[in-house]
GROMACS .gro file of C-alpha atoms in nm:
model
  127
    1GLN     CA    1   0.296   0.561   1.749
    2VAL     CA    2   0.271   0.342   1.479
    3GLN     CA    3   0.561   0.132   1.301
    4LEU     CA    4   0.522  -0.047   0.987
    5VAL     CA    5   0.722  -0.295   0.814
    6GLU     CA    6   0.724  -0.402   0.466
    7SER     CA    7   0.838  -0.708   0.306
    8GLY     CA    8   0.756  -0.945  -0.037
    9GLY     CA    9   0.955  -0.704  -0.272
   10GLY     CA   10   1.198  -0.865  -0.506
   11LEU     CA   11   1.283  -0.885  -0.855
   12VAL     CA   12   1.002  -1.031  -1.112
   13GLN     CA   13   1.006  -1.093  -1.474
   14ALA     CA   14   0.704  -0.864  -1.700
   15GLY     CA   15   0.384  -1.058  -1.644
   16GLY     CA   16   0.493  -1.223  -1.305
   17SER     CA   17   0.337  -1.162  -0.968
   18LEU     CA   18   0.424  -1.055  -0.612
   19ARG     CA   19   0.247  -0.970  -0.284
   20LEU     CA   20   0.370  -0.723  -0.077
   21SER     CA   21   0.318  -0.722   0.281
   22CYS     CA   22   0.307  -0.462   0.549
   23ALA     CA   23   0.291  -0.526   0.938
   24ALA     CA   24   0.187  -0.261   1.181
   25SER     CA   25   0.264  -0.276   1.510
   26GLY     CA   26   0.196   0.036   1.817
   27ARG     CA   27  -0.171   0.129   1.815
   28THR     CA   28  -0.504  -0.015   1.730
   29PHE     CA   29  -0.499  -0.124   1.321
   30SER     CA   30  -0.837  -0.175   1.295
   31SER     CA   31  -0.907   0.231   1.337
   32TYR     CA   32  -0.661   0.304   1.039
   33ALA     CA   33  -0.699   0.326   0.670
   34MET     CA   34  -0.399   0.182   0.498
   35ALA     CA   35  -0.225   0.254   0.189
   36TRP     CA   36   0.032   0.174  -0.030
   37PHE     CA   37   0.221   0.435  -0.262
   38ARG     CA   38   0.542   0.405  -0.470
   39GLN     CA   39   0.840   0.606  -0.643
   40ALA     CA   40   1.055   0.521  -0.913
   41PRO     CA   41   1.374   0.681  -0.970
   42GLY     CA   42   1.324   1.060  -1.032
   43LYS     CA   43   0.975   1.088  -1.039
   44GLU     CA   44   0.794   1.157  -0.715
   45ARG     CA   45   0.574   0.944  -0.493
   46GLU     CA   46   0.279   0.800  -0.611
   47PHE     CA   47  -0.037   0.679  -0.480
   48VAL     CA   48  -0.133   0.285  -0.596
   49ALA     CA   49  -0.404   0.163  -0.353
   50ALA     CA   50  -0.568   0.248  -0.036
   51ILE     CA   51  -0.844   0.036   0.223
   52SER     CA   52  -1.042   0.142   0.443
   53TRP     CA   53  -0.993   0.050   0.841
   54SER     CA   54  -1.313  -0.158   0.771
   55GLY     CA   55  -1.200  -0.325   0.484
   56SER     CA   56  -1.529  -0.227   0.299
   57THR     CA   57  -1.419   0.016   0.043
   58THR     CA   58  -1.086   0.030  -0.147
   59SER     CA   59  -0.962   0.262  -0.391
   60TYR     CA   60  -0.660   0.237  -0.671
   61ALA     CA   61  -0.494   0.419  -0.894
   62ASP     CA   62  -0.586   0.397  -1.260
   63PHE     CA   63  -0.301   0.222  -1.389
   64VAL     CA   64  -0.306  -0.068  -1.146
   65LYS     CA   65  -0.686  -0.125  -1.178
   66GLY     CA   66  -0.766  -0.534  -1.237
   67ARG     CA   67  -0.413  -0.608  -1.187
   68PHE     CA   68  -0.353  -0.521  -0.817
   69THR     CA   69  -0.562  -0.589  -0.499
   70ILE     CA   70  -0.498  -0.479  -0.166
   71SER     CA   71  -0.675  -0.629   0.129
   72ARG     CA   72  -0.631  -0.628   0.537
   73HIS     CA   73  -0.631  -0.893   0.813
   74ASN     CA   74  -0.708  -0.694   1.126
   75ALA     CA   75  -0.641  -0.937   1.330
   76LYS     CA   76  -0.276  -1.010   1.188
   77ASN     CA   77  -0.239  -0.657   1.195
   78THR     CA   78  -0.131  -0.663   0.850
   79VAL     CA   79  -0.186  -0.511   0.478
   80TYR     CA   80  -0.120  -0.679   0.170
   81LEU     CA   81  -0.098  -0.559  -0.246
   82GLN     CA   82  -0.103  -0.871  -0.448
   83MET     CA   83   0.017  -0.719  -0.754
   84ASN     CA   84  -0.024  -0.930  -1.102
   85SER     CA   85   0.045  -0.872  -1.488
   86LEU     CA   86   0.328  -0.716  -1.332
   87LYS     CA   87   0.509  -0.440  -1.636
   88PRO     CA   88   0.847  -0.285  -1.590
   89GLU     CA   89   0.692   0.068  -1.524
   90ASP     CA   90   0.590  -0.076  -1.226
   91THR     CA   91   0.933  -0.082  -1.076
   92ALA     CA   92   0.984   0.153  -0.803
   93VAL     CA   93   1.040   0.144  -0.411
   94TYR     CA   94   0.657   0.057  -0.273
   95TYR     CA   95   0.555   0.262   0.060
   96CYS     CA   96   0.297   0.130   0.302
   97ALA     CA   97   0.115   0.430   0.488
   98THR     CA   98  -0.161   0.456   0.776
   99THR     CA   99  -0.360   0.751   0.909
  100TRP     CA  100  -0.613   0.708   1.188
  101THR     CA  101  -0.975   0.766   1.104
  102ALA     CA  102  -1.344   0.785   1.279
  103SER     CA  103  -1.476   0.687   0.911
  104MET     CA  104  -1.511   0.310   0.830
  105SER     CA  105  -1.485   0.397   0.504
  106ARG     CA  106  -1.264   0.664   0.433
  107THR     CA  107  -0.982   0.582   0.193
  108PRO     CA  108  -0.726   0.870   0.156
  109ARG     CA  109  -0.551   0.918  -0.167
  110SER     CA  110  -0.264   1.210  -0.130
  111SER     CA  111   0.015   1.124   0.085
  112PRO     CA  112  -0.011   1.426   0.312
  113GLU     CA  113  -0.299   1.259   0.463
  114TYR     CA  114  -0.052   0.972   0.614
  115ASP     CA  115   0.078   0.994   0.904
  116TYR     CA  116   0.297   0.744   0.917
  117TRP     CA  117   0.505   0.547   0.696
  118GLY     CA  118   0.687   0.205   0.645
  119GLN     CA  119   1.112   0.223   0.513
  120GLY     CA  120   0.966   0.047   0.153
  121THR     CA  121   1.039  -0.234  -0.052
  122GLN     CA  122   1.175  -0.227  -0.426
  123VAL     CA  123   1.032  -0.401  -0.679
  124THR     CA  124   1.173  -0.456  -0.987
  125VAL     CA  125   1.009  -0.613  -1.314
  126SER     CA  126   1.241  -0.727  -1.571
  127SER     CA  127   1.108  -0.728  -1.987
   0.00000   0.00000   0.00000
């Protein structure tokens, strides 16, 4: 069993930055691909970014490329999402997710591929 706890959400003005963190516990973190998803009110959950367990490969949704950066620190069992140039449409609950994978470069992009989820952290961007 893996437990995930997100932090770092909050209220920020458009153009500002936030860094989300997701702390994992319960299993060997380094064997797990990690991802961030988000869900805005009235919308389906959508993929934001993913990172392979080795950290060598990342994948981003088109709408965050060049603005968001995903990274991980395996020794700290933590994954991060640095969000810059935030827009009001980035307002959502952001979820951390993880899944075990044998491939050091795999970065799944669909939510059914992930086995464990955090409770989410609210990000609100004001215009």
